[in-house]
mmCIF file of C-alpha atoms and ligand atoms in Angstrom:
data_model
loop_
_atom_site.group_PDB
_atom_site.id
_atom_site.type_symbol
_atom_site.label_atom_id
_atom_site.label_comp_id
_atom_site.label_asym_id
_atom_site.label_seq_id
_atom_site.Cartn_x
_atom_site.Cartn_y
_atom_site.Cartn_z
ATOM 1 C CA UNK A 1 14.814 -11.998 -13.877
ATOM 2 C CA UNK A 2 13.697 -14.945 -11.693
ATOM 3 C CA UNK A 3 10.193 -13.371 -9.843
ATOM 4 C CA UNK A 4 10.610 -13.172 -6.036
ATOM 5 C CA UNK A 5 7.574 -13.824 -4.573
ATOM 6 C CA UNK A 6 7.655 -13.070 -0.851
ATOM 7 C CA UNK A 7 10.285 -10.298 -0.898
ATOM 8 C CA UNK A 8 9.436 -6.804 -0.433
ATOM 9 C CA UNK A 9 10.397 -3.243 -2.068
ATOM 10 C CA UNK A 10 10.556 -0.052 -0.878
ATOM 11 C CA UNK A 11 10.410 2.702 -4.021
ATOM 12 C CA UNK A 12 10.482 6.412 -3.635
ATOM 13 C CA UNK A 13 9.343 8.552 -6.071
ATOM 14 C CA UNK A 14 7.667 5.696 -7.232
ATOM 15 C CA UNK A 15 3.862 7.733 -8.890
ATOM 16 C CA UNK A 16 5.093 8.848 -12.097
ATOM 17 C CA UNK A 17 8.054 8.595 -14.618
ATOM 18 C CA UNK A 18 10.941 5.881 -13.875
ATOM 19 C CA UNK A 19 9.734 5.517 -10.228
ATOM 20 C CA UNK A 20 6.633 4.264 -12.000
ATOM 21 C CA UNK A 21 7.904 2.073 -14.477
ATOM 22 C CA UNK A 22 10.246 0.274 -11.499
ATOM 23 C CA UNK A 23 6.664 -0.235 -9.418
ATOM 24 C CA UNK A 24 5.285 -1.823 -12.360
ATOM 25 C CA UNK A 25 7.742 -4.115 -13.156
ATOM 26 C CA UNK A 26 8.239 -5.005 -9.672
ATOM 27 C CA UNK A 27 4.630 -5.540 -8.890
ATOM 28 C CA UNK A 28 4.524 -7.782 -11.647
ATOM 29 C CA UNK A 29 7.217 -9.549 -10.763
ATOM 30 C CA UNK A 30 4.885 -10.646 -7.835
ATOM 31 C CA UNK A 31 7.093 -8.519 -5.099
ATOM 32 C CA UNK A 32 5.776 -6.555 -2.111
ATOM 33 C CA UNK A 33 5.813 -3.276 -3.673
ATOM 34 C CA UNK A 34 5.741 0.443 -1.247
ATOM 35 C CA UNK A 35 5.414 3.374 -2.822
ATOM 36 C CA UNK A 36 6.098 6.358 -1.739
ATOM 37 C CA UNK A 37 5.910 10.343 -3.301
ATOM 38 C CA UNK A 38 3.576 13.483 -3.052
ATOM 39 C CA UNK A 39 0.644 12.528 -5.778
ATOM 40 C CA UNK A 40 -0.904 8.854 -5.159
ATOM 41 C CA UNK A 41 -0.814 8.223 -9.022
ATOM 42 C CA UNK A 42 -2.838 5.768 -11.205
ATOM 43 C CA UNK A 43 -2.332 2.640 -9.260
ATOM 44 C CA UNK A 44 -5.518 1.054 -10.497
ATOM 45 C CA UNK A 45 -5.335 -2.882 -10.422
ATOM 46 C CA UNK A 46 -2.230 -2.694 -7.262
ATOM 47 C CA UNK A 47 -4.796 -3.579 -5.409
ATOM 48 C CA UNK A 48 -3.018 -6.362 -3.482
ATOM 49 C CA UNK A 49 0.701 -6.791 -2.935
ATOM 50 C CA UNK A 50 1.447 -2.845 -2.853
ATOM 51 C CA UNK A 51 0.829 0.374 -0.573
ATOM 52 C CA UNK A 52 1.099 3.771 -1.182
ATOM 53 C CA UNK A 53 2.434 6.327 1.377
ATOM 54 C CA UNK A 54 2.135 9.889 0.912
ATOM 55 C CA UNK A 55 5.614 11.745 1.340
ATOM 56 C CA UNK A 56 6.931 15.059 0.816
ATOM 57 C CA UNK A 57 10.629 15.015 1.521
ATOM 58 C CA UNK A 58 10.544 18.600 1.729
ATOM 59 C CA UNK A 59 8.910 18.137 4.991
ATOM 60 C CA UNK A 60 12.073 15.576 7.059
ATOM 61 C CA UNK A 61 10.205 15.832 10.330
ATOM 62 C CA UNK A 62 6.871 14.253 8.638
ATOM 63 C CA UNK A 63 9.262 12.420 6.204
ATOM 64 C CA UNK A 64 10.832 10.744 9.283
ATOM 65 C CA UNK A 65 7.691 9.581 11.027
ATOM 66 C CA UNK A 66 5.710 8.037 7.885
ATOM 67 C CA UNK A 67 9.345 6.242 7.443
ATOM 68 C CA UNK A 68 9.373 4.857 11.161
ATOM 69 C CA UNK A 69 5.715 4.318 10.454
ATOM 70 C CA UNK A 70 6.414 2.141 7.384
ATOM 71 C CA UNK A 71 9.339 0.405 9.283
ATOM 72 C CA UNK A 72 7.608 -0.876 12.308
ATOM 73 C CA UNK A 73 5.297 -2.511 9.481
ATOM 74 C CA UNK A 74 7.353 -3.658 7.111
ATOM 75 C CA UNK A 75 11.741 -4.528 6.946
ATOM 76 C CA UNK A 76 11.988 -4.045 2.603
ATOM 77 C CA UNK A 77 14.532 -6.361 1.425
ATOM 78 C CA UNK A 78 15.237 -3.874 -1.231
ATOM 79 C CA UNK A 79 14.907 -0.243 -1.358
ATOM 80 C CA UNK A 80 15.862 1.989 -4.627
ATOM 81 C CA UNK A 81 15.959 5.912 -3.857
ATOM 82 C CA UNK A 82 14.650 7.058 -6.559
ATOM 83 C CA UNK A 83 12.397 10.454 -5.963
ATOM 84 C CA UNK A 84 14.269 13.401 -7.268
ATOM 85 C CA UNK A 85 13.701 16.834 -8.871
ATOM 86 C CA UNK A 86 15.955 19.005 -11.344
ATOM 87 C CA UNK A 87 17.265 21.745 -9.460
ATOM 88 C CA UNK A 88 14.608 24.958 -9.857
ATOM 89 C CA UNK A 89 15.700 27.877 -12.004
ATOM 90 C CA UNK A 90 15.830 29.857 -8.824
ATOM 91 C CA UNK A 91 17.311 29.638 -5.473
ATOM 92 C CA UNK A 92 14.620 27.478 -3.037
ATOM 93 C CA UNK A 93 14.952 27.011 0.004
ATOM 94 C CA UNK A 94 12.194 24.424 1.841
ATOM 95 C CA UNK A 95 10.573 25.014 5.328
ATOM 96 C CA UNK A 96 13.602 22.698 6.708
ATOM 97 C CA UNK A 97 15.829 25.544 5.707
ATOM 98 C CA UNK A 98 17.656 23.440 2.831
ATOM 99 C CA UNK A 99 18.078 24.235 -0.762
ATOM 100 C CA UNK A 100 15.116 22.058 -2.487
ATOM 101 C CA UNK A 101 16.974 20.001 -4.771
ATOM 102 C CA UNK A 102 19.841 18.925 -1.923
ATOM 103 C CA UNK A 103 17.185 17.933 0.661
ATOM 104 C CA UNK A 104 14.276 16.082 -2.177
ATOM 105 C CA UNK A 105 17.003 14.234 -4.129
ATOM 106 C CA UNK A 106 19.901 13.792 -1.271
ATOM 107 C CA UNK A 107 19.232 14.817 2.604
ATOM 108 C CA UNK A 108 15.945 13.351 2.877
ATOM 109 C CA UNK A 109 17.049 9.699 1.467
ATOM 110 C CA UNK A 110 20.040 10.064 3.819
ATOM 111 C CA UNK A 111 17.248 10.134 6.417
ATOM 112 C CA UNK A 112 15.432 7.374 5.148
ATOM 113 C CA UNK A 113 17.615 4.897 4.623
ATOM 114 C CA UNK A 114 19.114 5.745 8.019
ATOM 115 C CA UNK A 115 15.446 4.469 9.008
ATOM 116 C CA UNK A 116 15.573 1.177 7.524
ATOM 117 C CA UNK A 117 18.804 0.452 8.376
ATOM 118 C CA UNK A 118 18.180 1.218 11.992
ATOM 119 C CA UNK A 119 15.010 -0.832 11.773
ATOM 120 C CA UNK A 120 16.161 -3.305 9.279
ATOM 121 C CA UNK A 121 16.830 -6.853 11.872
ATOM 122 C CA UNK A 122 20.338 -8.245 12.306
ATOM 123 C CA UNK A 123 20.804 -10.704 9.203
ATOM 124 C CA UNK A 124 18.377 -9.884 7.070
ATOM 125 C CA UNK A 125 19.536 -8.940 3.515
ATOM 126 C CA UNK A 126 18.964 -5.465 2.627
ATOM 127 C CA UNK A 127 20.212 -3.861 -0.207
ATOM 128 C CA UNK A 128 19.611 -0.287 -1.271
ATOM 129 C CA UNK A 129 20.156 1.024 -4.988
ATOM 130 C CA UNK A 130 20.537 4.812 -5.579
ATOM 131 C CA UNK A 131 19.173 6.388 -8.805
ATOM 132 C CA UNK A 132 22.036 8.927 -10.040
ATOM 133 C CA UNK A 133 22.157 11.240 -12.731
ATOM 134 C CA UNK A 134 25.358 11.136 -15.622
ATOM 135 C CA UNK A 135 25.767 14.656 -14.376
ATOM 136 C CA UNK A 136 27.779 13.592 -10.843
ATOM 137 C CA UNK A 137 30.609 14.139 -11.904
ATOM 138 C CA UNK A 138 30.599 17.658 -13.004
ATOM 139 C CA UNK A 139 32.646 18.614 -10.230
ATOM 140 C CA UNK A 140 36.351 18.146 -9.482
ATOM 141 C CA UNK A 141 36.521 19.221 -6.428
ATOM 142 C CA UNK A 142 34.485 18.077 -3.244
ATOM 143 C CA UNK A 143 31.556 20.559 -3.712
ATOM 144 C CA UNK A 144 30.269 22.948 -0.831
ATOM 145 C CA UNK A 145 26.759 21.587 -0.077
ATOM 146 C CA UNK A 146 25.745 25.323 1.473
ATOM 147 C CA UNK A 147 24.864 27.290 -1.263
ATOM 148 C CA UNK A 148 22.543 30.803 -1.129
ATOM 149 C CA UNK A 149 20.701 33.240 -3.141
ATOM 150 C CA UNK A 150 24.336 34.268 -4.741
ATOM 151 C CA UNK A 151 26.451 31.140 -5.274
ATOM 152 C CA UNK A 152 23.590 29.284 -6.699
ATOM 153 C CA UNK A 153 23.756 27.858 -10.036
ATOM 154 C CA UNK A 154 20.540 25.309 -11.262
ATOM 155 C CA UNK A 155 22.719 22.669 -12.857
ATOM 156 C CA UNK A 156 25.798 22.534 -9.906
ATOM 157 C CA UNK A 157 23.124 21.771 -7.699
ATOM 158 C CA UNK A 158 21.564 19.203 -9.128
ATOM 159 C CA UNK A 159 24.626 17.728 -10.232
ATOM 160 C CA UNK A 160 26.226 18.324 -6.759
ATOM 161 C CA UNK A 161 22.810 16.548 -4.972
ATOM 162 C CA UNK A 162 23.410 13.266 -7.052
ATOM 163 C CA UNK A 163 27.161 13.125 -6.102
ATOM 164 C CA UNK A 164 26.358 12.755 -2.636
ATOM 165 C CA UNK A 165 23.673 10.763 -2.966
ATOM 166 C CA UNK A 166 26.487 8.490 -4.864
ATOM 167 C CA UNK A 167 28.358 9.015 -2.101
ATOM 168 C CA UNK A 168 26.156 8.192 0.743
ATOM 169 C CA UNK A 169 26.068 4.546 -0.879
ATOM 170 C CA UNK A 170 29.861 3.521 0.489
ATOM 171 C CA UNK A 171 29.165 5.943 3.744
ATOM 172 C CA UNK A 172 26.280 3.939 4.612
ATOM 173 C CA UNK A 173 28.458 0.401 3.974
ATOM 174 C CA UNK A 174 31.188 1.690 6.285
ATOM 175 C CA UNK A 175 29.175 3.059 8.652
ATOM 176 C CA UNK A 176 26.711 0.550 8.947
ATOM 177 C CA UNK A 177 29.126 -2.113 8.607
ATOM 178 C CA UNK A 178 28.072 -4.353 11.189
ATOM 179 C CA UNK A 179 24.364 -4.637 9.326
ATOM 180 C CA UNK A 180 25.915 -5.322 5.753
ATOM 181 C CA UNK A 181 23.194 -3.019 3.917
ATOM 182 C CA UNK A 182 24.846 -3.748 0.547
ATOM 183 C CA UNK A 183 24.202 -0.020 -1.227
ATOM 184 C CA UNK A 184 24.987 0.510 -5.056
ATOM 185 C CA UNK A 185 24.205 3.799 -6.775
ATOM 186 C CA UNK A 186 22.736 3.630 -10.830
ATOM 187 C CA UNK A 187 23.672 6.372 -13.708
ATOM 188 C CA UNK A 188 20.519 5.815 -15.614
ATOM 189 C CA UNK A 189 21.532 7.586 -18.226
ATOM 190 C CA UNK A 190 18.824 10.144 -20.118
ATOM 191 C CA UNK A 191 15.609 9.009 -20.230
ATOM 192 C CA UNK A 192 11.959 10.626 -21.177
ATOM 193 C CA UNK A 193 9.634 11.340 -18.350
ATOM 194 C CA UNK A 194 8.114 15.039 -17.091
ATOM 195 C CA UNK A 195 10.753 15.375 -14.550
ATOM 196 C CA UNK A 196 10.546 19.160 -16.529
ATOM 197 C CA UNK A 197 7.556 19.963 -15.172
ATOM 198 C CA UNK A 198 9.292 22.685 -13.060
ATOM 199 C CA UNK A 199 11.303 23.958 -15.163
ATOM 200 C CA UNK A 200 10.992 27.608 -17.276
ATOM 201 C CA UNK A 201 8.931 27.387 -20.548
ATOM 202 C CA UNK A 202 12.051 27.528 -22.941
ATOM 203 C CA UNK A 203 13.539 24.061 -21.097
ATOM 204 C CA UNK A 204 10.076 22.529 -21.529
ATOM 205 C CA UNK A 205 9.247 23.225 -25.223
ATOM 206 C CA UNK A 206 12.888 22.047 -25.774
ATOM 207 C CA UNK A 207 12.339 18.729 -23.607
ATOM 208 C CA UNK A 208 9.367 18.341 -25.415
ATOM 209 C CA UNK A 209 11.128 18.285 -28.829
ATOM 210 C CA UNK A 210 13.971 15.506 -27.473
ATOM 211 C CA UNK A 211 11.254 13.473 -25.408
ATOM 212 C CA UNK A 212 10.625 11.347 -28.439
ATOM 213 C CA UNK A 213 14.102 10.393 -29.138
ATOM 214 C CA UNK A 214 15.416 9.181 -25.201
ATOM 215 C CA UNK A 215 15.360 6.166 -23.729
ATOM 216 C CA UNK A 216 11.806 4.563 -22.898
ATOM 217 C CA UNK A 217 11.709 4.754 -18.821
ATOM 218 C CA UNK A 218 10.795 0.929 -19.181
ATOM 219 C CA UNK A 219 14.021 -0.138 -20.341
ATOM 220 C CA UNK A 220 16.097 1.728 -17.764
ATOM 221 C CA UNK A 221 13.252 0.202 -14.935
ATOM 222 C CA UNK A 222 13.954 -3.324 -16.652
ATOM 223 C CA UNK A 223 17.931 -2.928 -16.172
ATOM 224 C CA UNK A 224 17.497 -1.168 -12.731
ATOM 225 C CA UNK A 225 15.831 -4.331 -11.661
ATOM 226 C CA UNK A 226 18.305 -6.620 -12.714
ATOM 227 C CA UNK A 227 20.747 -4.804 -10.883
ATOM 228 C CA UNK A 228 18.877 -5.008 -7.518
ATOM 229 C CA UNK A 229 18.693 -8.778 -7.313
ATOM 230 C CA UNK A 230 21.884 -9.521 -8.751
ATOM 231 C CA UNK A 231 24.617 -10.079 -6.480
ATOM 232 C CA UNK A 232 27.437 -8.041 -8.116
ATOM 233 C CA UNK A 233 26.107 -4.876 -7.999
ATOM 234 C CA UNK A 234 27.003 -3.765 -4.409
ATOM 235 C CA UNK A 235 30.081 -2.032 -2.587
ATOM 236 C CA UNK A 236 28.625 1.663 -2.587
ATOM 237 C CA UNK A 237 29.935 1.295 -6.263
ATOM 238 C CA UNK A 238 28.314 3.001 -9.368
ATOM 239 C CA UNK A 239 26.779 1.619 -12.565
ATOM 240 C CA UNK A 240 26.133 2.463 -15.598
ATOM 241 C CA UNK A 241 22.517 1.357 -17.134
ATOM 242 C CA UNK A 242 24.729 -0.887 -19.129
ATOM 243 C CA UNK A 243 25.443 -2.383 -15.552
ATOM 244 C CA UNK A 244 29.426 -1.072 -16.166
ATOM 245 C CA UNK A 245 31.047 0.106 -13.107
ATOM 246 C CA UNK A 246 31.835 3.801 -13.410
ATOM 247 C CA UNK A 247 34.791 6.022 -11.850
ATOM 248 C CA UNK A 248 33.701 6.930 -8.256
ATOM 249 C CA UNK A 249 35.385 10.426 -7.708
ATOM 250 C CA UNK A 250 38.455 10.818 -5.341
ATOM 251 C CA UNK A 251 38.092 13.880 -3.000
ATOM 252 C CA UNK A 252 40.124 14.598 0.284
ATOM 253 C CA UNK A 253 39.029 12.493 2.993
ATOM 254 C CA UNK A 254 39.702 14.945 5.506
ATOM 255 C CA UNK A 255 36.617 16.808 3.719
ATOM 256 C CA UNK A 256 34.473 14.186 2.935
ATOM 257 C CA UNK A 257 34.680 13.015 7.099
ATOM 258 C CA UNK A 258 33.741 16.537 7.816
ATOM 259 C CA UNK A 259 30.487 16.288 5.453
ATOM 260 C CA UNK A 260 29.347 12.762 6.950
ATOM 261 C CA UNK A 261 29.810 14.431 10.412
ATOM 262 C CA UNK A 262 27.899 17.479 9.711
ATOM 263 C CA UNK A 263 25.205 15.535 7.251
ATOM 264 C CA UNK A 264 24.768 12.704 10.634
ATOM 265 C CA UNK A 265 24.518 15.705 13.411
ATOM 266 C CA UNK A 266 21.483 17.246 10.705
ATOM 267 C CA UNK A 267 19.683 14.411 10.698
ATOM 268 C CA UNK A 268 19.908 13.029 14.288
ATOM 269 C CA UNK A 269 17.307 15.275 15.530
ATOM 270 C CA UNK A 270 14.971 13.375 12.971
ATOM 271 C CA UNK A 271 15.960 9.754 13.731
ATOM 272 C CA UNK A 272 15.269 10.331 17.791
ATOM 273 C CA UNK A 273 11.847 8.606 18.315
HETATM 274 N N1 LIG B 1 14.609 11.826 -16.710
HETATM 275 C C1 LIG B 1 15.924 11.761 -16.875
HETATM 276 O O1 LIG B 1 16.459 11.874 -17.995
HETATM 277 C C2 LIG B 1 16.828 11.504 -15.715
HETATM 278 C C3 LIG B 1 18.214 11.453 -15.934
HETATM 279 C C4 LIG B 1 19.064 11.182 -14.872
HETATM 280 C C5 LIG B 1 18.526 10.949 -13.606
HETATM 281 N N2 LIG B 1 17.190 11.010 -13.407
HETATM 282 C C6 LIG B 1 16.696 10.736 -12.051
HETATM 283 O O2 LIG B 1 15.737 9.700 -12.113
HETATM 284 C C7 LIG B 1 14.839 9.805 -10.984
HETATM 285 C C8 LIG B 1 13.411 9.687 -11.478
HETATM 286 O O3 LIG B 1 13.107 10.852 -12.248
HETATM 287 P P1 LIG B 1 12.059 10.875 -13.472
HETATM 288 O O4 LIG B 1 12.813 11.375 -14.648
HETATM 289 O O5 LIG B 1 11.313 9.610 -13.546
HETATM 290 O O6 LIG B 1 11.149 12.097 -13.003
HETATM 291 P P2 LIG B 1 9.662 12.217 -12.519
HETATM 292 O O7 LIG B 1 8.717 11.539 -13.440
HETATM 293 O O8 LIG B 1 9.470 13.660 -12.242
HETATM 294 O O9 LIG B 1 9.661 11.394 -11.134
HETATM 295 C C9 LIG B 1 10.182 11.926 -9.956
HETATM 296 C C10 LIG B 1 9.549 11.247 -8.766
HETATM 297 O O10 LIG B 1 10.061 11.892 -7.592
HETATM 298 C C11 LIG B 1 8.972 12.248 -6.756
HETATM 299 N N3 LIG B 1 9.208 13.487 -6.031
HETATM 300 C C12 LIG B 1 9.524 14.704 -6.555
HETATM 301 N N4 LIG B 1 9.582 15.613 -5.571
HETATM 302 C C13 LIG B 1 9.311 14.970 -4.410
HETATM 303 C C14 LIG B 1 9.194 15.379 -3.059
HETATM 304 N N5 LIG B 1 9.351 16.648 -2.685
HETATM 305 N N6 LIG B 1 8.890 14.447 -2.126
HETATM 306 C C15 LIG B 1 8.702 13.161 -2.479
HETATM 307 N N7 LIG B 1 8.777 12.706 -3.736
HETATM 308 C C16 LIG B 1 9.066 13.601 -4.690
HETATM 309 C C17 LIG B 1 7.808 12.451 -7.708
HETATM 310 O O11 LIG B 1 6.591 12.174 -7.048
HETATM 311 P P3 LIG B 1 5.463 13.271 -6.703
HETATM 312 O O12 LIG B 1 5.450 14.290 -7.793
HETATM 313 O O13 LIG B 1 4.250 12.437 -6.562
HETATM 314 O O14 LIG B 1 5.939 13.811 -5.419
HETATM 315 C C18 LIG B 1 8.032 11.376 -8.764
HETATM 316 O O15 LIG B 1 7.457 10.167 -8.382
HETATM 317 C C19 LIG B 1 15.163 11.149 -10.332
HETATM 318 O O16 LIG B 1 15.963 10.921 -9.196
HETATM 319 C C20 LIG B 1 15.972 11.894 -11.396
HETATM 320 O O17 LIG B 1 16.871 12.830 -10.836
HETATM 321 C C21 LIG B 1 16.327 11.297 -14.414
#
């Protein structure tokens, strides 16, 4: 990859694991880097070229302003939504009143890229890259994003939060179609990092047995990267870590229109000024 001095990149969930890796590589790379996640992380020597904001998408109103904060600062030419958590063994809601996993790893990057979009001037390239998970397409049928105390099941929703966050990419072409965001999403595969860390003690020591034996978080940040600043990789399409397009699933348009209706009236109230 050719380094792209002067062009900037937005990276959520970018203080530990793969998030980490892609701020690295990007840094080095000589590229604007923004960070963005809960902890501020080990950023010793970023001292130039990079910024850290503090962001807890659990919070959307506070999500929402340090996004229209980093915005009136800085247009990123490329953005990869990356921040996400496994879905918690139990049921979670956060103070927004949405089950954890569908607002950290879907709603609130909705939200932000509704931000820089918005923000992001007429003709300037932007082009946003949505980390995935292989286990989108679990479901057959157009999942019901409300689920409660009863209907919840750890794996559906974490499975069901990356499918619309696959999604989203060719909702936010369409819709935004006059601004040409060009929006890709990536199945990285399995990789080792301690996205466990919330997870019960049997799923950790287990983790901890495979951790040696996955992918290095590196390699997938090296590919990841080459997919951002290559053309091809665009279309609200998915790819594989072997940069192969995968099958987007088909699902009644009828209910997919009613989910981009109700997902845009939940989070106007946030993108009002
Ligand atoms: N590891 C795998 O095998 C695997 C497989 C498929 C997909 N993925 C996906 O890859 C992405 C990176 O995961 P990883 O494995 O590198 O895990 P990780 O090391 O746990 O990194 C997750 C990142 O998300 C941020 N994050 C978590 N909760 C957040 C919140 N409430 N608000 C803001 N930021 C938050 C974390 O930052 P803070 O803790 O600082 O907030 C961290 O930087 C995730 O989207 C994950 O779903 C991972």
């Amino acid at each position: 990859m050719e380094t792209q001095a002067g062009q900037s990149i937005l990276i959520t969930g970018g203080t530990s694991g793969l998030g980490l890796e892609l701020v690295k590589l990007f840094h080095k790379k000589g590229f604007y880097v923004i960070c963005t996640g809960r902890q501020p992380g080990d950023f010793t020597g970023f001292a130039g070229n990079f910024r850290f904001f503090r962001t807890d998408f659990s919070d959307l109103a506070e999500t929402a302003k340090i996004f229209k904060n980093i915005c009136s600062e800085i247009q990123p030419d490329f953005v990869i939504n990356n921040a996400g958590i496994l879905s918690p063994p139990q049921f979670c809601l956060t103070g927004d009143g949405f089950e954890c996993s569908f607002q950290v790893n879907f709603l609130a990057h909705l939200l932000v890229n509704e931000i820089i979009i918005r923000n992001n001037p007429d003709n300037h390239p932007l082009k946003i890259g949505a980390v995935i998970s292989p286990v989108y397409k679990m479901e057959n049928n157009f999942p019901d994003w409300q689920c409660n105390v009863r209907s919840y099941k750890q794996l559906k929703a974490y499975s069901d939060s990356k499918l619309f966050l696959a999604l989203m990419c060719a909702h936010l072409e369409e819709k935004y179609a006059k601004k040409k965001p060009a929006c890709f999403s990536i199945n990285p595969g399995v990789f080792s990092s301690s996205i466990y860390r919330s997870q019960g003690k049997l799923f950790r020591f287990l983790y901890g047995i495979a951790a040696p034996f996955m992918r290095n978080p590196a390699k997938v940040a090296e590919s990841i990267s080459e997919m951002m600043v290559n053309q091809g990789f665009s279309d609200g399409r998915i790819f594989s870590i072997r940069k192969k397009p995968e099958h987007m699933p088909v699902y009644d348009q009828h209910l997919i229109d009613t989910f981009w209706i109700t997902m845009n009236e939940m989070t106007q109230q946030y993108l009002k000024s």
